[in-house]
Amino acid sequence: MKILVVDDERDIQALFEQRFRKEIRNGEMEFEFAFSGEEALVYLNNPEHEAVLILSDINMPGMSGLELLRQIKHKFEAPPPPAPVVMMVTAYGDSENYNQAISLGADDFLTKPIDFNLLKEKLKNKA
Amino acid sequence: MLIELILVVFFVRYLRKNLDMAQSMPRWDGILKIILLISVIMIGLEFSVAPLRPYISWAAHLMMLYLIYVLYSQREFHTARPIMLAFAPYIIIAVATDVAKLTPEDYTSSFRSMLKSASTFSVIWMVAMWIITNRQRKALEKEKQKTREQHEQNQVTSSLKAQLEVQVAERTAELTRQKEELEQALSELKATQAQLIQAEKMASLGELTAGIAHEIQNPLNFVNNFSEVSVELTEELREEIAKLPINADQKANLNELSDDLIQNQQKINTHGKRADAIVKGMLQHSRSSSGLKEPTDLNGLADEYLRLTYHGLRAKDKSFNASMKTDFDPTIGQISVVPQEIGRVLLNLLTNAFYAVAEKKKLSPDNYEPTVWVVTRKMDKKVEIRIRDNGNGIPAAVKEKIFQPFFTTKPSGEGTGLGLSLSYDIITKGHGGSIRAETAEGSFTEFIIILPI
């Protein structure tokens, strides 16, 4: 399962790679990283990409996570191919952000600090 | 001498009328009346009894002279003196004529003819003087009238003035009252302004803390997760060390080092989680009122939270003890509030109250009885909840700060300093009420919550 992580914090890569080291080692999961909404779109526009799940931050410079979510859900609206699963991860867990994300079609909504045990559960269920 | 008698009658009438003698000097008026009567009788005699004529003439002279004497000797008559000037020459000449009649005719013949012509002049004089005097009198009267009018006007003016003064006094009193009211209003406004500034400060601090809280969550995410994953990594490292072909001493050393690393990572994680708890507390400030208001039994809620707090504290510290006293107003009924939020406020205030009495108990003699009171009252369009403890009170120096975020008097790690600040927000912003503290150092603290109905 290939997962695209979108976050403007570069340390997120090290964190995910260490947190999911076992899953990566045994080939259960594969991670790709994009450090802005725009970068994520470039990656997703490549027809070769295999990401089935996207984890995106909301507050990012440039394109926000919500805008990215809107574009992804809009672009891949009609199946096939099926719209990828998008989970939002944010420090701003207020109801406004939550409602907006859900109305834009987010499949899940997590708050920072990330509870990786919870995240692992969710990823396994979505897969 | 008919003329002279008529003059007397005329003169007496003139005096009595012009000087208003019946009013101002009744004694003289009586005398003049008698003179008037005598004159009238003598006029009658003059016509009827001819032989008496010379005596009547003399009597007329005497009366006239008496009148002249009275006019000049009595102060009361001085205003009538000028008229005397008109009569005097004629009377003198009349007297002189009668005196001359007493003497032999030839001896005084030239003097008599002189008197005759003088008599004519004196009549002219009399008429002229009469006219002049009358005119003067009229002018004087006019003057007097004027003076009287002026006097009347003055009286009107002074009464107006008095009226005005009364009005001015009334207006002054009114103005003074208004001024006092305005001063009162001003001081109230100033107090309100101070409250507003305080509220504004709290609001901006609240927004600031919310912003900071969110931003801190990003680095905290890394701190907590990296430290946690580092514990795992170090544990894996230990497993790898066990597989190494090295001697026991070296293994022991490496294990010790990795144990220390694990411990350190765990400490970082513990403190990171502590910071996370603080941040979560801060975020409850900015959390828009997600809870819904519902009719709530405030008495029941207060009682529930009193017991909850007490038993919560007892669970942590077996030695803790305090008596709880409640006085609930049964007429309160159902009040529309967010029960979870009011519960949180009660929890914060009660925790503080129990903490205060427990602290005082530690330092006080045995007869100190730690007590916490909860009182509810229904008032006009509002309800009041009072939470009181007989702890050590709040020092005046910090009383102003107690509702500010992060202000705490508890030792480091025991309180976040957000309890009262959060309670303040819930009561004022969330419920449109007010919360304030009354305290006396060393004896009590009482928090008074007022909620509008």
XYZ file of C-alpha atoms in Angstrom:
580
model
C 0.000 0.000 0.000
C 1.428 3.283 -1.049
C 0.731 6.315 1.091
C 1.410 9.939 0.201
C 2.141 12.177 3.166
C 1.731 15.914 2.584
C 3.163 18.280 5.221
C 5.313 21.390 5.096
C 7.392 20.098 8.034
C 10.309 18.119 6.576
C 10.876 16.201 9.802
C 7.604 14.437 9.138
C 9.476 12.136 6.758
C 11.913 10.892 9.397
C 9.099 10.478 11.876
C 6.967 8.395 9.522
C 9.895 6.329 8.355
C 10.862 5.512 11.915
C 7.325 4.998 13.143
C 6.462 2.680 10.278
C 9.901 1.116 9.964
C 8.545 -2.393 10.551
C 5.754 -1.979 8.015
C 8.179 -0.501 5.498
C 10.727 -3.235 6.155
C 8.251 -6.030 5.545
C 6.805 -4.258 2.486
C 3.377 -3.780 4.014
C 3.448 -0.028 3.458
C 5.296 2.378 1.256
C 5.552 6.110 1.853
C 5.974 9.026 -0.489
C 6.410 12.585 0.806
C 5.339 15.942 -0.562
C 6.192 19.162 1.299
C 3.458 21.346 -0.145
C 0.048 21.059 -1.692
C 1.453 21.925 -5.102
C 4.113 19.231 -4.877
C 1.451 16.729 -3.931
C -0.620 17.634 -7.008
C 2.427 17.226 -9.277
C 2.977 13.780 -7.835
C -0.665 12.798 -8.176
C -0.819 14.067 -11.782
C 1.738 11.458 -12.754
C -0.451 8.612 -14.101
C 2.135 6.104 -12.906
C 1.635 6.942 -9.264
C 0.288 4.211 -7.026
C -0.758 6.168 -3.946
C -4.064 4.863 -2.640
C -4.124 6.918 0.507
C -3.202 10.512 1.158
C -2.422 11.965 4.577
C -2.419 15.739 4.424
C -1.764 18.577 6.789
C -4.180 21.509 6.571
C -2.122 24.566 7.505
C 0.586 24.884 4.895
C 2.090 27.850 3.082
C 0.739 28.170 -0.440
C -1.980 25.685 -1.211
C -3.729 24.650 1.963
C -4.587 21.070 2.766
C -8.287 21.819 2.299
C -7.660 23.203 -1.199
C -5.600 20.123 -2.040
C -8.429 17.934 -0.750
C -10.931 19.818 -2.908
C -8.783 19.400 -6.030
C -8.144 15.704 -5.426
C -11.795 14.909 -4.786
C -12.857 17.043 -7.760
C -10.349 15.552 -10.178
C -10.973 11.952 -9.289
C -14.659 12.444 -8.881
C -16.007 9.919 -11.289
C -14.791 6.315 -11.043
C -12.760 4.647 -12.432
C -10.123 5.186 -11.114
C -11.550 5.274 -7.585
C -10.938 8.520 -5.679
C -8.051 8.008 -3.299
C -8.715 7.961 0.419
C -7.751 11.312 1.940
C -7.168 11.757 5.678
C -6.581 15.201 7.093
C -4.103 15.710 9.903
C -4.047 19.051 11.674
C -3.165 20.880 14.851
C -6.351 22.908 14.426
C -8.917 20.404 15.503
C -11.736 22.894 15.819
C -15.206 22.181 14.569
C -14.942 24.683 11.710
C -11.931 22.937 10.158
C -13.475 19.563 10.804
C -16.804 20.419 9.181
C -15.099 21.970 6.177
C -12.839 18.964 5.668
C -15.735 16.521 5.919
C -17.910 18.570 3.551
C -15.050 18.598 1.027
C -15.014 14.820 1.150
C -12.244 13.997 3.623
C -12.402 10.361 4.682
C -11.029 10.984 8.130
C -9.782 13.730 10.380
C -6.901 13.412 12.869
C -5.397 15.946 15.227
C -1.766 16.584 16.082
C 0.139 15.430 18.028
C -0.465 12.313 15.936
C -1.367 9.207 17.865
C 0.513 6.697 15.691
C -1.125 3.673 17.236
C -4.496 5.091 16.245
C -3.175 6.035 12.817
C -1.849 2.504 12.211
C -5.264 1.063 13.096
C -6.989 3.407 10.712
C -4.548 2.751 7.862
C -5.006 -0.972 8.232
C -8.791 -0.559 8.160
C -8.745 1.689 5.087
C -6.412 -0.583 3.164
C -66.047 140.803 58.289
C -67.734 138.063 56.288
C -64.730 137.519 54.021
C -62.474 136.694 56.905
C -64.949 134.181 58.349
C -65.357 132.546 54.958
C -61.575 132.449 54.721
C -61.408 130.712 58.107
C -64.018 128.153 57.007
C -62.235 127.672 53.714
C -58.828 127.465 55.349
C -59.920 124.919 57.972
C -61.544 122.779 55.307
C -58.410 123.047 53.215
C -56.196 121.940 56.115
C -58.444 119.100 57.146
C -58.677 117.779 53.642
C -55.107 118.285 52.424
C -53.373 117.006 55.513
C -55.856 114.145 55.957
C -56.186 115.247 59.554
C -58.997 112.925 60.621
C -56.471 110.081 60.146
C -53.066 111.561 60.941
C -53.810 113.967 63.850
C -57.287 113.488 65.270
C -56.647 115.865 68.243
C -56.029 118.858 65.989
C -58.861 117.768 63.792
C -61.218 118.081 66.787
C -59.995 121.610 67.527
C -60.382 122.619 63.892
C -63.889 121.192 63.840
C -64.784 123.423 66.794
C -63.267 126.447 64.991
C -65.249 125.487 61.891
C -68.464 125.292 63.932
C -67.807 128.665 65.597
C -67.115 130.268 62.185
C -70.366 128.905 60.710
C -72.327 130.188 63.774
C -70.626 133.574 63.472
C -71.456 133.756 59.755
C -75.075 133.176 60.748
C -74.836 135.894 63.480
C -73.189 138.333 61.015
C -76.324 138.230 58.897
C -78.913 138.146 61.677
C -77.560 140.290 64.516
C -76.023 143.510 63.105
C -74.864 145.044 66.455
C -72.584 142.051 67.029
C -70.639 142.678 63.831
C -67.573 144.434 65.335
C -67.149 141.597 67.905
C -67.547 138.963 65.269
C -64.857 140.662 63.263
C -62.508 140.521 66.215
C -63.370 136.924 66.902
C -62.565 136.165 63.257
C -59.225 137.936 63.660
C -58.437 135.926 66.751
C -59.346 132.643 65.116
C -57.280 133.523 62.087
C -54.333 134.526 64.210
C -54.683 131.384 66.232
C -54.616 129.347 63.043
C -51.474 131.215 61.900
C -49.885 130.586 65.270
C -50.757 126.892 65.157
C -49.435 126.613 61.587
C -46.098 128.121 62.554
C -45.695 126.510 65.972
C -46.707 122.917 65.105
C -44.344 120.818 62.984
C -47.206 118.672 61.630
C -48.573 121.668 59.674
C -45.396 122.792 57.989
C -46.540 121.551 54.574
C -49.514 123.918 54.732
C -47.375 126.953 55.608
C -47.019 128.304 52.020
C -50.816 128.813 51.787
C -50.482 131.017 54.862
C -48.338 133.346 52.817
C -51.357 133.966 50.611
C -53.669 134.875 53.510
C -51.220 136.591 55.835
C -51.090 140.081 54.192
C -54.906 140.269 53.946
C -55.363 139.243 57.601
C -52.674 141.635 58.832
C -54.289 144.442 56.886
C -57.749 143.457 58.143
C -56.497 143.487 61.728
C -54.738 146.796 61.124
C -57.951 148.228 59.607
C -59.993 147.213 62.633
C -57.294 148.582 64.977
C -57.381 151.847 63.024
C -61.197 151.972 63.468
C -60.634 152.124 67.199
C -58.751 155.382 66.897
C -60.314 158.846 66.064
C -60.992 159.092 62.312
C -59.070 162.288 61.404
C -55.967 161.240 63.245
C -55.502 158.193 61.038
C -57.311 159.167 57.868
C -54.262 158.982 55.609
C -53.303 155.651 57.218
C -56.850 154.326 56.629
C -56.853 155.184 52.961
C -53.462 153.563 52.694
C -54.862 150.435 54.347
C -57.814 150.442 51.930
C -55.582 150.329 48.876
C -53.296 147.795 50.640
C -56.378 145.691 51.273
C -57.080 145.604 47.521
C -53.489 144.537 46.807
C -53.585 141.965 49.552
C -56.704 140.437 47.889
C -54.838 140.335 44.542
C -51.831 138.862 46.361
C -54.013 136.338 48.019
C -55.559 135.198 44.718
C -52.146 135.122 42.987
C -50.533 133.254 45.830
C -53.477 130.911 45.954
C -53.082 130.069 42.302
C -49.311 129.649 42.605
C -49.550 127.552 45.721
C -52.222 125.404 44.201
C -50.128 124.879 41.168
C -47.140 123.994 43.295
C -49.282 121.698 45.301
C -50.466 119.982 42.163
C -46.892 119.627 40.936
C -45.908 118.254 44.312
C -48.759 115.824 44.202
C -47.723 114.715 40.774
C -44.221 114.218 42.128
C -45.628 112.329 45.068
C -47.695 110.190 42.734
C -44.595 109.493 40.748
C -42.698 108.550 43.880
C -45.554 106.332 44.943
C -45.601 104.672 41.538
C -41.894 104.203 41.734
C -42.264 102.780 45.190
C -44.919 100.412 43.937
C -42.695 99.464 41.050
C -39.878 98.902 43.490
C -42.119 96.673 45.513
C -43.081 94.715 42.421
C -39.421 94.498 41.483
C -38.397 93.300 44.892
C -41.165 90.711 44.990
C -40.069 89.583 41.525
C -36.530 89.464 42.804
C -37.581 87.326 45.733
C -39.455 85.038 43.360
C -36.410 84.852 41.131
C -34.205 84.035 44.057
C -36.495 81.174 45.025
C -36.370 79.935 41.436
C -32.600 80.271 41.334
C -32.329 78.340 44.587
C -34.577 75.632 43.153
C -32.598 75.462 39.940
C -29.327 75.377 41.856
C -30.611 72.503 43.954
C -31.718 70.753 40.785
C -28.350 71.334 39.140
C -26.505 70.131 42.215
C -28.616 66.992 42.214
C -27.924 66.471 38.520
C -24.244 67.050 39.084
C -24.207 64.446 41.809
C -26.068 62.033 39.577
C -23.616 62.671 36.789
C -20.683 62.136 39.103
C -22.246 58.894 40.232
C -22.778 57.859 36.622
C -19.220 58.833 35.783
C -17.738 56.742 38.558
C -19.917 53.828 37.468
C -18.741 54.325 33.900
C -15.148 54.355 35.057
C -15.684 51.109 36.936
C -17.339 49.596 33.866
C -14.487 50.810 31.706
C -11.978 49.160 34.016
C -14.007 45.958 33.799
C -14.177 46.264 30.020
C -10.440 46.772 29.760
C -9.939 43.736 31.946
C -12.393 41.746 29.830
C -10.705 42.923 26.630
C -7.318 41.934 28.019
C -8.655 38.532 28.845
C -10.230 38.194 25.409
C -7.036 39.105 23.568
C -5.031 36.869 25.859
C -7.507 34.117 25.074
C -7.082 34.573 21.342
C -3.340 34.759 21.715
C -3.187 31.619 23.783
C -5.381 29.825 21.262
C -3.019 30.773 18.445
C 0.048 29.837 20.446
C -1.559 26.596 21.560
C -2.163 25.475 17.989
C 1.308 26.374 16.858
C 2.867 24.580 19.803
C 1.046 21.411 18.849
C 3.164 21.052 15.699
C 6.553 20.904 17.462
C 4.984 18.898 20.275
C 3.884 16.367 17.691
C 7.546 15.795 16.880
C 8.767 15.870 20.465
C 6.242 13.308 21.619
C 6.430 11.048 18.621
C 10.205 11.125 18.155
C 10.782 10.458 21.834
C 8.339 7.581 21.761
C 9.807 6.077 18.633
C 13.279 6.613 20.058
C 12.352 4.433 23.025
C 11.353 1.728 20.571
C 14.512 2.227 18.532
C 16.699 2.008 21.603
C 14.943 -1.161 22.647
C 15.721 -2.574 19.216
C 19.276 -1.410 19.695
C 19.455 -3.453 22.892
C 18.248 -6.502 20.986
C 20.988 -5.923 18.427
C 23.576 -5.478 21.193
C 22.587 -8.853 22.634
C 23.460 -10.442 19.313
C 26.947 -8.843 19.175
C 30.028 -11.043 19.744
C 31.485 -8.870 22.476
C 32.394 -9.598 26.061
C 30.002 -9.250 29.012
C 31.607 -6.104 30.351
C 31.215 -4.274 27.064
C 27.623 -5.537 26.768
C 26.846 -4.325 30.294
C 28.254 -0.910 29.441
C 26.266 -0.655 26.240
C 23.112 -1.857 27.989
C 23.533 0.711 30.713
C 23.926 3.457 28.141
C 20.872 2.335 26.210
C 18.866 2.105 29.449
C 19.770 5.686 30.215
C 18.758 6.683 26.704
C 15.419 4.944 27.097
C 14.853 6.646 30.403
C 15.702 10.041 28.957
C 13.411 9.511 25.987
C 10.655 8.502 28.364
C 11.183 11.665 30.378
C 11.062 13.763 27.232
C 7.839 12.003 26.329
C 6.324 12.479 29.807
C 7.063 16.187 29.807
C 5.925 16.517 26.215
C 2.614 14.959 27.208
C 2.441 17.383 30.129
C 2.906 20.268 27.718
C 0.238 18.687 25.513
C -2.189 18.650 28.466
C -1.532 22.344 29.093
C -2.071 23.151 25.437
C -5.307 21.159 25.367
C -6.424 23.136 28.436
C -5.624 26.362 26.659
C -7.549 25.300 23.608
C -10.665 24.781 25.670
C -10.662 28.554 26.030
C -11.018 29.214 22.354
C -13.278 26.281 21.701
C -16.410 27.860 20.378
C -19.339 26.920 22.574
C -19.967 23.527 21.074
C -22.117 22.508 24.020
C -25.791 23.335 23.833
C -27.693 25.118 26.531
C -30.378 23.018 28.096
C -32.685 23.439 31.072
C -30.588 22.304 34.006
C -31.226 21.726 37.675
C -28.430 23.941 39.007
C -28.851 22.713 42.573
C -28.506 19.111 41.466
C -25.505 19.988 39.289
C -23.793 21.852 42.145
C -24.435 19.003 44.562
C -23.154 16.429 42.070
C -19.943 18.356 41.415
C -19.403 19.030 45.121
C -19.422 15.296 45.835
C -17.431 14.515 42.681
C -14.691 16.965 43.614
C -14.579 15.885 47.238
C -14.297 12.195 46.444
C -11.818 12.878 43.670
C -9.557 14.630 46.154
C -10.103 11.959 48.807
C -9.035 9.332 46.283
C -5.738 11.140 45.739
C -5.084 11.947 49.382
C -6.579 9.766 52.103
C -5.737 12.299 54.830
C -7.808 14.975 53.140
C -10.992 15.972 54.906
C -13.347 18.903 54.923
C -16.956 19.536 55.794
C -19.336 20.570 53.057
C -22.294 22.807 53.685
C -24.981 23.495 51.127
C -27.821 25.952 51.082
C -29.820 25.510 47.910
C -32.693 27.738 46.946
C -35.455 25.295 45.924
C -37.270 27.968 43.895
C -34.466 28.165 41.287
C -36.053 25.571 39.032
C -34.545 24.780 35.630
C -31.939 27.195 34.300
C -30.800 27.203 30.680
C -27.024 26.550 30.750
C -24.448 24.250 29.171
C -24.274 21.733 32.025
C -20.816 20.353 31.159
C -19.336 23.858 31.100
C -20.963 25.041 34.324
C -19.848 21.717 35.790
C -16.287 22.485 34.746
C -16.505 25.897 36.424
C -17.876 24.349 39.615
C -15.154 21.699 39.501
C -12.446 24.365 39.177
C -13.836 26.545 41.959
C -14.480 23.626 44.294
C -11.035 22.130 43.666
C -9.519 25.492 44.558
C -11.720 25.765 47.651
C -10.793 22.318 48.908
C -7.149 22.992 48.089
C -7.287 26.224 50.113
C -8.788 24.626 53.207
C -6.393 21.677 52.962
C -3.414 24.059 52.806
C -4.688 25.956 55.831
C -5.318 22.722 57.746
C -1.646 21.770 57.325
C -0.541 24.878 59.190
C -3.446 25.407 61.577
C -4.165 24.225 65.106
C -6.501 21.300 65.677
C -9.587 23.410 66.264
C -9.621 24.642 62.641
C -12.481 23.058 60.790
C -11.965 23.162 57.031
C -15.322 23.960 55.437
C -16.618 24.584 51.928
C -20.033 26.127 51.329
C -22.162 26.059 48.207
C -25.111 28.441 48.177
C -27.608 29.110 45.389
C -30.108 31.926 45.264
C -32.774 32.967 42.817
C -32.862 36.723 42.360
C -34.638 39.108 40.052
C -33.916 37.829 36.509
C -30.738 36.066 37.630
C -29.394 33.275 39.776
C -26.421 33.437 42.066
C -24.072 30.624 42.963
C -21.670 31.223 45.838
C -18.749 28.948 46.571
C -17.042 29.812 49.811
C -14.164 28.344 51.772
C -12.657 29.294 55.083
C -9.103 28.928 53.783
C -6.376 31.525 53.775
C -7.991 33.903 51.290
C -6.343 35.561 48.314
C -3.622 38.179 48.936
C -4.709 41.606 47.700
C -1.619 41.803 45.493
C -2.727 38.886 43.318
C -6.512 39.273 43.474
C -6.540 41.215 40.190
C -4.646 38.472 38.394
C -6.551 35.379 39.406
C -8.619 35.248 36.215
C -5.603 35.660 33.941
C -4.445 32.604 32.043
C -1.424 30.808 33.515
C -1.707 32.602 36.822
C -1.382 30.072 39.636
C -0.286 30.067 43.255
C 0.040 26.304 43.317
C 3.526 24.766 43.228
C 4.943 23.997 39.774
C 3.249 21.025 38.184
C 0.161 21.134 40.444
C -1.829 23.685 38.533
C -1.848 24.963 34.972
C -3.208 28.412 35.929
C -6.009 27.940 33.457
C -8.842 26.862 35.732
C -10.136 30.266 36.763
C -9.347 31.811 33.408
C -11.393 29.124 31.705
C -14.180 29.518 34.274
C -14.207 33.255 33.606
C -14.640 32.635 29.871
C -17.378 30.090 30.346
C -19.381 32.343 32.675
C -18.901 35.665 30.873
C -18.623 34.720 27.193
C -20.487 31.466 27.205
C -23.356 32.410 29.492
C -23.380 36.228 29.611
C -22.966 36.152 33.376
C -20.368 37.446 35.761
C -17.923 35.949 38.214
C -16.059 37.711 40.967
C -14.212 36.896 44.133
C -14.597 38.296 47.597
C -11.868 37.479 50.021
C -10.235 38.392 53.295
C -6.694 37.279 53.805
C -6.458 34.570 56.416
C -10.189 33.998 56.758
C -12.146 33.225 53.591
C -12.570 33.293 49.841
C -15.930 33.435 48.146
C -16.583 33.185 44.425
C -19.866 34.649 43.282
C -21.254 33.562 39.952
C -24.228 35.390 38.553
C -26.090 33.895 35.615
C -28.889 35.698 33.811
C -32.143 33.796 33.478
